[in-house]
Amino acid sequence: MSATSKPIERYLLLYFPWALAAVFSDETIVSYFIAWLGSFFIFYVIYSGWIKPLPNDRPVAEQLMRPIFLVQIIFIGYMACSSIFYFLDLLGVNQAQESKLFFHVDTAKLALAAQCQRYYVLGHAAFATGILVTMKYPIEKKFKVDNSKLANTLMVMAVIFLPVASLALHINGLSQFAGQFNSLSFIAGTLALAFAIPLKKVFNTLFCLFLYFVNFYQALTSGFKEPIIISVLVLGIFLYPSYKKAVTFTFIPALLALFMLLPTYNIVFRSTAWSGNADSEQAYKIALDATLNADNGVIDETTSGFLVYRLSEINMFTTFVQSTPKYIDFYGLELIGQSIEVIVPRIFWPSKPVTELLVMERVYNAGVAYRGSNVSAKPAYIVDGYLSAGNLGIVLALFIYGAAAQLISQKAEQLFGGYILGTALVFTGLFQIFWRGLSFEFLLNSVFWSYITMIILHRILKSRHILEEV
């Protein structure tokens, strides 16, 4: 055993919160909070290096896009930590003062929420195990990049990927690649901006700022909150190594403000643009004006609704848990089989089932939504793990998830000459789906074809001598 390795038994500590929460399963509130706080305990033991040393080939501030940092924080934060608002709402904490006298605590819903939280912390433990077991740094470099040309290279990539994305969007069978290249363009442009500002390259800075604000405007008129938050988050992370204090005191408050204001903005934008009453530009102006001029009561109400029912998917999870396995058997390998089928391009299989319909079938079976209703309620990744085989399904699914994210990130660094092009650009641009996770079918399809795109991109950069063999 090397000096830096840790005993394998230490991995068992990751599962301690789940085991303790299970012991107190009859004490619903206690069990929930043990499981919820358990994720923060797992974060602590991982980032303390107690189980396995953190990568030391780069300062922490310069490797935040690696799976052990950003993927874990966003994925687990969304999956396991965001449920607190829903649970507090069940306890009546969010109820108006005048209605608390008449509030009735639903003990059955509390028990289900605590049960799902135990699944979350078990999934977090398995996910972390997958990352730590496969994590191996420093990466053996097979290719290198001329760092003196990196800023210009990134800017050129940002420009080239935009028309490629537009072309893919209009070619039958290639539309799913449009999102990949749009994401690569945005990440490349944001990275180029983060390089240009410290180097005081005026043209690069102004041009990349233009690209950034074009992307930010597209995010504002998309009708979704995620692209807006990601736009701010990614720029902050890329600038952090050079401007730690400035980023801390500007980007963190900006992100908090977005979480407060975006629910109101999105409600107004969608009701205006998606109803056909105005185009996206008009809807953007109306929504922005309504948000900035809304009184605190309206903002608090929409934000509260977002935090309780939209930020977390635990409410939907409890519905699946109620039906499986009591009324509907575990799916076993059925969902895996469907996921493999989805990978086949429709051009080779014209009668291939529609992915959305495959996924929604289990949603209808569980009673999460009714057939004929105009909703899309796709189960989260951990839910599909549970539906496949209960606790065992969660452990296997989340272990594979963490291991896959880590191994692909390491492969990207090996193929693209290190962290900057490998993880920060290619892994972040192509595999952003790991940040949130989706149903098995959508996730496996996205990861498979993103990996193919990564290999093709590597060969193109190698042929253009941007990547040189070591």
CSV table of C-alpha atoms in Angstrom, one decimal:
chain,number,residue,atom,x,y,z
A,1,MET,CA,0.0,0.0,0.0
A,2,SER,CA,1.5,3.4,-1.0
A,3,ALA,CA,2.0,6.3,1.4
A,4,THR,CA,-0.9,8.2,-0.1
A,5,SER,CA,-3.5,5.4,-0.3
A,6,LYS,CA,-6.1,4.8,2.4
A,7,PRO,CA,-7.5,1.5,3.8
A,8,ILE,CA,-10.4,0.3,1.6
A,9,GLU,CA,-12.5,0.0,4.8
A,10,ARG,CA,-12.8,3.8,4.9
A,11,TYR,CA,-15.3,3.7,2.0
A,12,LEU,CA,-17.8,2.1,4.5
A,13,LEU,CA,-17.9,5.5,6.3
A,14,LEU,CA,-19.7,6.9,3.2
A,15,TYR,CA,-22.7,4.5,4.0
A,16,PHE,CA,-22.8,5.3,7.7
A,17,PRO,CA,-25.5,8.1,7.4
A,18,TRP,CA,-27.7,5.8,5.4
A,19,ALA,CA,-27.4,3.0,8.0
A,20,LEU,CA,-28.0,5.4,10.9
A,21,ALA,CA,-31.0,6.9,9.2
A,22,ALA,CA,-32.4,3.4,8.6
A,23,VAL,CA,-32.0,2.6,12.3
A,24,PHE,CA,-34.2,5.6,13.2
A,25,SER,CA,-36.7,4.9,10.4
A,26,ASP,CA,-39.6,4.8,12.9
A,27,GLU,CA,-38.7,8.3,14.0
A,28,THR,CA,-39.6,10.0,10.8
A,29,ILE,CA,-38.3,13.6,11.4
A,30,VAL,CA,-35.1,12.3,13.0
A,31,SER,CA,-34.5,9.8,10.2
A,32,TYR,CA,-35.0,12.5,7.5
A,33,PHE,CA,-32.6,14.9,9.1
A,34,ILE,CA,-29.9,12.2,9.6
A,35,ALA,CA,-30.2,11.3,6.0
A,36,TRP,CA,-30.3,15.0,4.8
A,37,LEU,CA,-27.3,16.0,6.9
A,38,GLY,CA,-25.6,12.8,5.9
A,39,SER,CA,-24.9,14.2,2.4
A,40,PHE,CA,-23.1,17.1,4.0
A,41,PHE,CA,-21.1,14.6,6.1
A,42,ILE,CA,-20.2,12.7,2.9
A,43,PHE,CA,-19.0,16.0,1.3
A,44,TYR,CA,-16.9,16.6,4.4
A,45,VAL,CA,-15.1,13.3,4.5
A,46,ILE,CA,-14.5,13.4,0.7
A,47,TYR,CA,-13.1,17.0,0.6
A,48,SER,CA,-11.0,16.4,3.8
A,49,GLY,CA,-9.2,13.7,1.8
A,50,TRP,CA,-9.8,11.2,4.6
A,51,ILE,CA,-11.0,8.4,2.3
A,52,LYS,CA,-8.8,9.2,-0.7
A,53,PRO,CA,-6.5,12.2,-1.3
A,54,LEU,CA,-7.8,14.9,-3.5
A,55,PRO,CA,-6.0,15.4,-6.9
A,56,ASN,CA,-2.9,17.5,-6.2
A,57,ASP,CA,-1.7,18.0,-9.8
A,58,ARG,CA,-3.4,21.4,-9.8
A,59,PRO,CA,-4.6,23.8,-7.1
A,60,VAL,CA,-8.2,23.2,-6.1
A,61,ALA,CA,-9.3,26.5,-7.6
A,62,GLU,CA,-8.0,25.4,-11.0
A,63,GLN,CA,-9.7,22.0,-11.1
A,64,LEU,CA,-13.3,22.8,-10.0
A,65,MET,CA,-14.8,21.4,-13.2
A,66,ARG,CA,-13.6,17.9,-12.4
A,67,PRO,CA,-16.4,15.4,-11.3
A,68,ILE,CA,-15.4,15.2,-7.7
A,69,PHE,CA,-16.1,19.0,-7.4
A,70,LEU,CA,-18.7,20.5,-9.7
A,71,VAL,CA,-20.5,17.4,-10.9
A,72,GLN,CA,-20.9,16.1,-7.4
A,73,ILE,CA,-21.9,19.4,-5.9
A,74,ILE,CA,-24.5,20.2,-8.5
A,75,PHE,CA,-25.9,16.7,-9.0
A,76,ILE,CA,-26.1,15.8,-5.3
A,77,GLY,CA,-27.1,19.3,-4.3
A,78,TYR,CA,-30.1,19.1,-6.7
A,79,MET,CA,-30.9,15.5,-6.0
A,80,ALA,CA,-30.4,15.2,-2.2
A,81,CYS,CA,-30.0,18.6,-0.6
A,82,SER,CA,-32.8,20.5,-2.2
A,83,SER,CA,-35.5,18.4,-0.6
A,84,ILE,CA,-35.3,20.4,2.7
A,85,PHE,CA,-37.8,23.0,1.4
A,86,TYR,CA,-40.4,20.3,0.6
A,87,PHE,CA,-39.9,18.6,4.0
A,88,LEU,CA,-40.2,21.9,5.9
A,89,ASP,CA,-43.4,22.6,3.9
A,90,LEU,CA,-44.8,19.3,5.0
A,91,LEU,CA,-44.1,20.3,8.6
A,92,GLY,CA,-46.0,23.6,8.1
A,93,VAL,CA,-42.9,25.9,8.4
A,94,ASN,CA,-43.7,27.7,5.2
A,95,GLN,CA,-47.4,28.1,5.9
A,96,ALA,CA,-48.7,31.6,6.5
A,97,GLN,CA,-49.0,32.6,10.1
A,98,GLU,CA,-52.7,32.9,10.1
A,99,SER,CA,-53.2,29.4,8.6
A,100,LYS,CA,-50.9,27.6,11.0
A,101,LEU,CA,-53.7,27.2,13.5
A,102,PHE,CA,-55.6,25.0,11.0
A,103,PHE,CA,-52.5,23.2,9.5
A,104,HIS,CA,-52.5,19.4,9.7
A,105,VAL,CA,-49.3,17.5,9.4
A,106,ASP,CA,-49.6,14.5,7.0
A,107,THR,CA,-47.6,11.8,8.7
A,108,ALA,CA,-47.9,9.5,5.7
A,109,LYS,CA,-46.2,12.1,3.4
A,110,LEU,CA,-43.6,12.8,6.1
A,111,ALA,CA,-42.7,9.1,6.3
A,112,LEU,CA,-42.5,8.8,2.5
A,113,ALA,CA,-40.3,11.9,2.3
A,114,ALA,CA,-37.9,10.4,5.0
A,115,GLN,CA,-37.8,7.1,3.1
A,116,CYS,CA,-36.9,8.9,-0.2
A,117,GLN,CA,-34.2,10.9,1.6
A,118,ARG,CA,-32.7,7.7,2.9
A,119,TYR,CA,-32.5,6.6,-0.8
A,120,TYR,CA,-30.9,9.9,-1.7
A,121,VAL,CA,-28.1,9.5,0.9
A,122,LEU,CA,-27.6,5.9,-0.1
A,123,GLY,CA,-27.3,7.0,-3.7
A,124,HIS,CA,-24.8,9.8,-2.8
A,125,ALA,CA,-22.6,7.2,-1.0
A,126,ALA,CA,-22.6,5.0,-4.1
A,127,PHE,CA,-22.0,7.9,-6.4
A,128,ALA,CA,-19.0,9.1,-4.3
A,129,THR,CA,-17.7,5.5,-4.2
A,130,GLY,CA,-17.8,5.3,-8.0
A,131,ILE,CA,-15.8,8.6,-8.3
A,132,LEU,CA,-13.2,7.8,-5.6
A,133,VAL,CA,-12.6,4.2,-6.7
A,134,THR,CA,-11.9,5.3,-10.4
A,135,MET,CA,-10.2,8.6,-9.6
A,136,LYS,CA,-6.5,8.5,-10.7
A,137,TYR,CA,-4.4,11.6,-11.0
A,138,PRO,CA,-2.1,12.8,-12.5
A,139,ILE,CA,-3.3,11.8,-15.9
A,140,GLU,CA,-0.7,10.2,-18.2
A,141,LYS,CA,-0.6,12.7,-21.0
A,142,LYS,CA,-0.5,11.3,-24.6
A,143,PHE,CA,-1.0,14.7,-26.3
A,144,LYS,CA,-0.1,18.3,-25.5
A,145,VAL,CA,-1.3,21.8,-26.4
A,146,ASP,CA,0.7,24.9,-27.0
A,147,ASN,CA,-0.4,27.0,-24.0
A,148,SER,CA,0.8,30.2,-25.6
A,149,LYS,CA,-1.8,29.8,-28.3
A,150,LEU,CA,-4.6,28.5,-26.0
A,151,ALA,CA,-6.5,31.7,-25.6
A,152,ASN,CA,-6.8,32.2,-29.4
A,153,THR,CA,-7.5,28.6,-30.0
A,154,LEU,CA,-10.4,28.7,-27.6
A,155,MET,CA,-11.8,31.8,-29.2
A,156,VAL,CA,-11.6,30.3,-32.7
A,157,MET,CA,-13.4,27.1,-31.4
A,158,ALA,CA,-16.2,29.3,-29.9
A,159,VAL,CA,-16.7,30.8,-33.4
A,160,ILE,CA,-16.5,27.6,-35.4
A,161,PHE,CA,-18.8,25.5,-33.2
A,162,LEU,CA,-21.7,28.0,-33.6
A,163,PRO,CA,-22.3,27.4,-37.4
A,164,VAL,CA,-21.6,23.7,-36.8
A,165,ALA,CA,-24.5,23.6,-34.3
A,166,SER,CA,-26.8,25.5,-36.6
A,167,LEU,CA,-25.9,23.0,-39.5
A,168,ALA,CA,-26.6,20.0,-37.2
A,169,LEU,CA,-30.0,21.5,-36.2
A,170,HIS,CA,-31.2,21.5,-39.9
A,171,ILE,CA,-29.9,18.0,-40.9
A,172,ASN,CA,-32.3,15.2,-40.3
A,173,GLY,CA,-30.9,12.8,-37.7
A,174,LEU,CA,-28.2,15.1,-36.4
A,175,SER,CA,-30.4,17.5,-34.4
A,176,GLN,CA,-29.3,16.1,-31.1
A,177,PHE,CA,-25.7,17.1,-31.8
A,178,ALA,CA,-26.8,20.8,-32.1
A,179,GLY,CA,-27.0,21.1,-28.3
A,180,GLN,CA,-23.6,19.6,-27.9
A,181,PHE,CA,-21.9,22.1,-30.3
A,182,ASN,CA,-23.9,25.0,-28.8
A,183,SER,CA,-22.6,24.0,-25.4
A,184,LEU,CA,-19.0,23.6,-26.7
A,185,SER,CA,-19.2,27.1,-28.3
A,186,PHE,CA,-20.4,28.7,-25.1
A,187,ILE,CA,-17.8,26.9,-22.9
A,188,ALA,CA,-15.0,27.7,-25.3
A,189,GLY,CA,-16.0,31.4,-25.5
A,190,THR,CA,-16.3,31.7,-21.7
A,191,LEU,CA,-12.9,30.0,-21.2
A,192,ALA,CA,-11.4,32.3,-23.8
A,193,LEU,CA,-12.9,35.3,-22.0
A,194,ALA,CA,-11.4,34.0,-18.7
A,195,PHE,CA,-8.0,33.8,-20.4
A,196,ALA,CA,-8.2,37.1,-22.2
A,197,ILE,CA,-9.1,39.3,-19.2
A,198,PRO,CA,-6.0,38.6,-17.1
A,199,LEU,CA,-3.8,38.7,-20.2
A,200,LYS,CA,-5.3,42.2,-21.0
A,201,LYS,CA,-6.0,41.2,-24.6
A,202,VAL,CA,-8.5,43.9,-25.6
A,203,PHE,CA,-9.8,42.4,-28.9
A,204,ASN,CA,-10.2,38.9,-27.4
A,205,THR,CA,-11.9,40.3,-24.3
A,206,LEU,CA,-14.4,42.4,-26.3
A,207,PHE,CA,-15.2,39.7,-28.8
A,208,CYS,CA,-15.6,37.0,-26.1
A,209,LEU,CA,-17.8,39.4,-24.1
A,210,PHE,CA,-20.0,39.8,-27.2
A,211,LEU,CA,-20.3,36.0,-27.6
A,212,TYR,CA,-21.0,35.7,-23.9
A,213,PHE,CA,-23.8,38.2,-23.8
A,214,VAL,CA,-25.3,36.7,-27.0
A,215,ASN,CA,-25.4,33.4,-25.2
A,216,PHE,CA,-26.9,35.0,-22.1
A,217,TYR,CA,-29.6,36.7,-24.1
A,218,GLN,CA,-30.5,33.3,-25.7
A,219,ALA,CA,-30.6,31.8,-22.2
A,220,LEU,CA,-33.0,34.6,-21.0
A,221,THR,CA,-35.3,33.9,-24.0
A,222,SER,CA,-35.2,30.1,-23.7
A,223,GLY,CA,-38.0,29.9,-21.1
A,224,PHE,CA,-35.8,27.8,-18.8
A,225,LYS,CA,-33.9,28.7,-15.6
A,226,GLU,CA,-30.9,26.3,-16.0
A,227,PRO,CA,-29.2,28.0,-19.0
A,228,ILE,CA,-29.2,31.4,-17.2
A,229,ILE,CA,-27.8,30.0,-14.0
A,230,ILE,CA,-25.2,27.9,-15.8
A,231,SER,CA,-24.1,31.0,-17.8
A,232,VAL,CA,-23.2,32.9,-14.6
A,233,LEU,CA,-21.9,29.9,-12.8
A,234,VAL,CA,-19.4,28.8,-15.5
A,235,LEU,CA,-18.0,32.3,-16.0
A,236,GLY,CA,-17.5,32.6,-12.2
A,237,ILE,CA,-15.7,29.3,-12.0
A,238,PHE,CA,-13.4,30.1,-14.9
A,239,LEU,CA,-12.5,33.5,-13.4
A,240,TYR,CA,-12.1,32.3,-9.9
A,241,PRO,CA,-8.4,31.2,-10.1
A,242,SER,CA,-7.4,34.8,-11.2
A,243,TYR,CA,-9.9,36.9,-9.2
A,244,LYS,CA,-10.9,34.9,-6.1
A,245,LYS,CA,-12.2,37.8,-3.9
A,246,ALA,CA,-14.0,39.5,-6.8
A,247,VAL,CA,-15.7,36.3,-7.9
A,248,THR,CA,-16.7,35.4,-4.3
A,249,PHE,CA,-18.2,38.8,-3.6
A,250,THR,CA,-20.0,39.3,-6.9
A,251,PHE,CA,-20.9,35.9,-8.4
A,252,ILE,CA,-22.2,34.3,-5.3
A,253,PRO,CA,-24.7,37.1,-4.5
A,254,ALA,CA,-25.6,37.2,-8.3
A,255,LEU,CA,-26.5,33.5,-8.2
A,256,LEU,CA,-28.5,33.9,-5.0
A,257,ALA,CA,-30.4,36.8,-6.7
A,258,LEU,CA,-31.1,34.6,-9.7
A,259,PHE,CA,-32.6,31.9,-7.5
A,260,MET,CA,-34.9,34.6,-5.9
A,261,LEU,CA,-35.9,36.3,-9.1
A,262,LEU,CA,-35.9,33.7,-11.9
A,263,PRO,CA,-39.1,31.9,-10.7
A,264,THR,CA,-41.1,35.1,-11.2
A,265,TYR,CA,-39.3,35.9,-14.5
A,266,ASN,CA,-39.9,32.5,-15.9
A,267,ILE,CA,-43.6,32.4,-15.0
A,268,VAL,CA,-44.3,35.7,-16.8
A,269,PHE,CA,-42.1,34.8,-19.8
A,270,ARG,CA,-43.7,31.4,-20.3
A,271,SER,CA,-47.2,32.7,-19.9
A,272,THR,CA,-46.5,35.4,-22.5
A,273,ALA,CA,-44.3,33.7,-25.1
A,274,TRP,CA,-45.5,30.1,-24.9
A,275,SER,CA,-49.2,31.2,-25.2
A,276,GLY,CA,-48.4,32.9,-28.5
A,277,ASN,CA,-49.4,36.4,-27.2
A,278,ALA,CA,-45.9,37.8,-27.9
A,279,ASP,CA,-42.6,36.8,-29.5
A,280,SER,CA,-39.6,35.9,-27.3
A,281,GLU,CA,-38.1,39.4,-27.4
A,282,GLN,CA,-41.3,41.0,-26.3
A,283,ALA,CA,-41.9,38.4,-23.7
A,284,TYR,CA,-38.4,38.9,-22.4
A,285,LYS,CA,-39.0,42.6,-21.9
A,286,ILE,CA,-42.4,42.1,-20.3
A,287,ALA,CA,-41.0,39.4,-18.0
A,288,LEU,CA,-38.0,41.5,-17.0
A,289,ASP,CA,-40.1,44.6,-16.3
A,290,ALA,CA,-42.6,42.5,-14.3
A,291,THR,CA,-39.9,40.9,-12.2
A,292,LEU,CA,-38.0,44.1,-11.4
A,293,ASN,CA,-41.3,45.9,-10.5
A,294,ALA,CA,-42.9,43.1,-8.6
A,295,ASP,CA,-43.5,43.6,-4.9
A,296,ASN,CA,-41.7,41.4,-2.4
A,297,GLY,CA,-44.9,39.4,-1.7
A,298,VAL,CA,-45.2,38.2,-5.3
A,299,ILE,CA,-41.5,37.3,-5.5
A,300,ASP,CA,-41.6,35.5,-2.2
A,301,GLU,CA,-44.6,33.4,-3.2
A,302,THR,CA,-43.3,32.3,-6.6
A,303,THR,CA,-39.8,31.6,-5.1
A,304,SER,CA,-41.4,29.6,-2.3
A,305,GLY,CA,-43.4,27.5,-4.8
A,306,PHE,CA,-40.2,26.9,-6.8
A,307,LEU,CA,-38.2,25.8,-3.8
A,308,VAL,CA,-40.8,23.5,-2.5
A,309,TYR,CA,-42.1,21.8,-5.7
A,310,ARG,CA,-39.7,22.5,-8.6
A,311,LEU,CA,-36.2,22.7,-7.1
A,312,SER,CA,-36.5,19.2,-5.7
A,313,GLU,CA,-38.1,16.1,-7.3
A,314,ILE,CA,-38.8,14.3,-4.0
A,315,ASN,CA,-42.6,14.8,-4.3
A,316,MET,CA,-42.6,12.8,-7.6
A,317,PHE,CA,-40.2,10.2,-6.0
A,318,THR,CA,-42.6,9.5,-3.2
A,319,THR,CA,-45.4,8.7,-5.8
A,320,PHE,CA,-43.1,6.1,-7.5
A,321,VAL,CA,-42.2,4.6,-4.1
A,322,GLN,CA,-45.9,4.3,-3.2
A,323,SER,CA,-46.6,2.2,-6.3
A,324,THR,CA,-43.4,0.1,-6.6
A,325,PRO,CA,-43.1,-2.7,-5.6
A,326,LYS,CA,-46.6,-2.7,-3.9
A,327,TYR,CA,-48.6,-2.5,-7.1
A,328,ILE,CA,-46.0,-2.5,-9.9
A,329,ASP,CA,-43.1,-4.9,-9.8
A,330,PHE,CA,-39.5,-3.7,-10.1
A,331,TYR,CA,-38.5,-3.4,-13.7
A,332,GLY,CA,-35.2,-5.4,-13.5
A,333,LEU,CA,-33.2,-5.0,-16.6
A,334,GLU,CA,-36.1,-3.7,-18.7
A,335,LEU,CA,-35.1,0.0,-18.5
A,336,ILE,CA,-31.5,-0.9,-19.4
A,337,GLY,CA,-32.7,-2.7,-22.5
A,338,GLN,CA,-34.8,0.2,-23.5
A,339,SER,CA,-31.8,2.5,-23.0
A,340,ILE,CA,-29.7,0.4,-25.4
A,341,GLU,CA,-32.5,0.5,-28.0
A,342,VAL,CA,-32.7,4.3,-27.8
A,343,ILE,CA,-29.0,4.6,-28.9
A,344,VAL,CA,-29.7,3.2,-32.3
A,345,PRO,CA,-30.1,6.2,-34.8
A,346,ARG,CA,-33.6,6.4,-36.2
A,347,ILE,CA,-32.1,6.5,-39.7
A,348,PHE,CA,-31.2,2.8,-39.2
A,349,TRP,CA,-34.4,1.9,-37.4
A,350,PRO,CA,-37.3,4.1,-38.7
A,351,SER,CA,-39.9,2.4,-36.4
A,352,LYS,CA,-37.8,2.9,-33.3
A,353,PRO,CA,-40.0,3.7,-30.3
A,354,VAL,CA,-40.2,7.4,-29.3
A,355,THR,CA,-38.0,7.9,-26.2
A,356,GLU,CA,-40.4,10.2,-24.5
A,357,LEU,CA,-43.2,7.7,-24.8
A,358,LEU,CA,-41.1,4.9,-23.4
A,359,VAL,CA,-40.2,7.0,-20.3
A,360,MET,CA,-43.7,8.3,-19.8
A,361,GLU,CA,-45.1,4.8,-19.7
A,362,ARG,CA,-43.7,4.2,-16.2
A,363,VAL,CA,-44.8,7.7,-15.2
A,364,TYR,CA,-48.4,6.8,-16.1
A,365,ASN,CA,-48.2,3.3,-14.5
A,366,ALA,CA,-47.1,4.9,-11.2
A,367,GLY,CA,-49.9,7.5,-11.3
A,368,VAL,CA,-47.5,10.4,-11.4
A,369,ALA,CA,-49.4,11.8,-14.4
A,370,TYR,CA,-52.5,10.7,-16.3
A,371,ARG,CA,-52.6,9.5,-19.9
A,372,GLY,CA,-53.7,12.3,-22.1
A,373,SER,CA,-52.5,15.0,-19.8
A,374,ASN,CA,-50.2,17.6,-21.3
A,375,VAL,CA,-47.2,17.1,-18.9
A,376,SER,CA,-43.7,15.8,-19.1
A,377,ALA,CA,-42.7,14.2,-15.8
A,378,LYS,CA,-39.6,12.2,-16.6
A,379,PRO,CA,-38.3,10.3,-13.5
A,380,ALA,CA,-34.9,11.3,-12.2
A,381,TYR,CA,-31.9,8.9,-12.6
A,382,ILE,CA,-32.0,7.7,-9.0
A,383,VAL,CA,-35.7,7.0,-9.4
A,384,ASP,CA,-35.0,4.7,-12.3
A,385,GLY,CA,-32.4,3.0,-10.2
A,386,TYR,CA,-35.0,2.4,-7.5
A,387,LEU,CA,-37.6,1.2,-10.0
A,388,SER,CA,-35.1,-1.3,-11.4
A,389,ALA,CA,-34.2,-3.1,-8.2
A,390,GLY,CA,-34.8,-1.1,-5.0
A,391,ASN,CA,-31.8,-0.4,-2.8
A,392,LEU,CA,-29.6,-2.6,-4.9
A,393,GLY,CA,-30.7,-0.8,-8.1
A,394,ILE,CA,-29.8,2.6,-6.5
A,395,VAL,CA,-26.4,1.4,-5.4
A,396,LEU,CA,-25.4,-0.1,-8.8
A,397,ALA,CA,-26.9,2.8,-10.8
A,398,LEU,CA,-25.3,5.6,-8.8
A,399,PHE,CA,-21.9,3.8,-8.6
A,400,ILE,CA,-21.9,3.4,-12.4
A,401,TYR,CA,-22.9,7.1,-12.7
A,402,GLY,CA,-20.0,8.4,-10.6
A,403,ALA,CA,-17.5,6.0,-12.1
A,404,ALA,CA,-18.6,6.9,-15.7
A,405,ALA,CA,-18.3,10.7,-15.1
A,406,GLN,CA,-14.9,10.2,-13.6
A,407,LEU,CA,-13.5,7.9,-16.2
A,408,ILE,CA,-14.8,10.0,-19.1
A,409,SER,CA,-13.3,13.2,-17.6
A,410,GLN,CA,-10.0,11.4,-17.2
A,411,LYS,CA,-10.2,10.1,-20.8
A,412,ALA,CA,-10.9,13.7,-22.0
A,413,GLU,CA,-7.8,15.0,-20.2
A,414,GLN,CA,-5.7,12.2,-21.8
A,415,LEU,CA,-7.0,12.9,-25.3
A,416,PHE,CA,-6.9,16.7,-25.2
A,417,GLY,CA,-3.6,17.4,-23.4
A,418,GLY,CA,-4.8,18.1,-19.9
A,419,TYR,CA,-7.4,19.8,-17.8
A,420,ILE,CA,-8.1,23.0,-19.8
A,421,LEU,CA,-9.2,21.4,-23.1
A,422,GLY,CA,-10.0,18.0,-21.6
A,423,THR,CA,-12.2,18.6,-18.6
A,424,ALA,CA,-13.0,22.3,-18.6
A,425,LEU,CA,-13.9,22.4,-22.3
A,426,VAL,CA,-14.8,19.0,-23.8
A,427,PHE,CA,-16.1,17.2,-20.7
A,428,THR,CA,-18.1,20.2,-19.5
A,429,GLY,CA,-19.3,21.0,-22.9
A,430,LEU,CA,-20.3,17.6,-24.1
A,431,PHE,CA,-21.3,15.8,-20.8
A,432,GLN,CA,-23.2,18.5,-19.0
A,433,ILE,CA,-26.0,16.0,-18.5
A,434,PHE,CA,-24.0,14.6,-15.6
A,435,TRP,CA,-24.7,17.8,-13.7
A,436,ARG,CA,-28.3,16.9,-13.3
A,437,GLY,CA,-29.0,13.4,-14.6
A,438,LEU,CA,-32.1,12.2,-16.4
A,439,SER,CA,-34.0,9.0,-17.0
A,440,PHE,CA,-31.8,6.0,-18.1
A,441,GLU,CA,-32.9,6.3,-21.7
A,442,PHE,CA,-32.1,10.0,-22.1
A,443,LEU,CA,-28.8,9.8,-20.1
A,444,LEU,CA,-27.3,6.7,-21.9
A,445,ASN,CA,-28.2,8.1,-25.3
A,446,SER,CA,-26.6,11.5,-24.6
A,447,VAL,CA,-23.5,10.1,-23.0
A,448,PHE,CA,-22.9,7.5,-25.8
A,449,TRP,CA,-23.2,10.0,-28.6
A,450,SER,CA,-21.3,12.7,-26.7
A,451,TYR,CA,-18.4,10.2,-26.3
A,452,ILE,CA,-18.5,9.5,-30.1
A,453,THR,CA,-18.4,13.3,-30.6
A,454,MET,CA,-15.4,13.6,-28.3
A,455,ILE,CA,-13.4,11.0,-30.2
A,456,ILE,CA,-14.2,12.7,-33.5
A,457,LEU,CA,-13.2,16.1,-32.1
A,458,HIS,CA,-10.0,14.6,-30.9
A,459,ARG,CA,-9.1,13.3,-34.3
A,460,ILE,CA,-10.0,16.7,-36.0
A,461,LEU,CA,-7.8,18.7,-33.5
A,462,LYS,CA,-5.0,16.1,-34.0
A,463,SER,CA,-5.2,16.4,-37.8
A,464,ARG,CA,-5.0,20.2,-37.5
A,465,HIS,CA,-1.9,19.9,-35.2
A,466,ILE,CA,-3.7,21.7,-32.4
A,467,LEU,CA,-3.0,18.5,-30.4
A,468,GLU,CA,0.5,17.1,-30.7
A,469,GLU,CA,1.7,13.7,-29.5
A,470,VAL,CA,3.9,13.8,-26.5
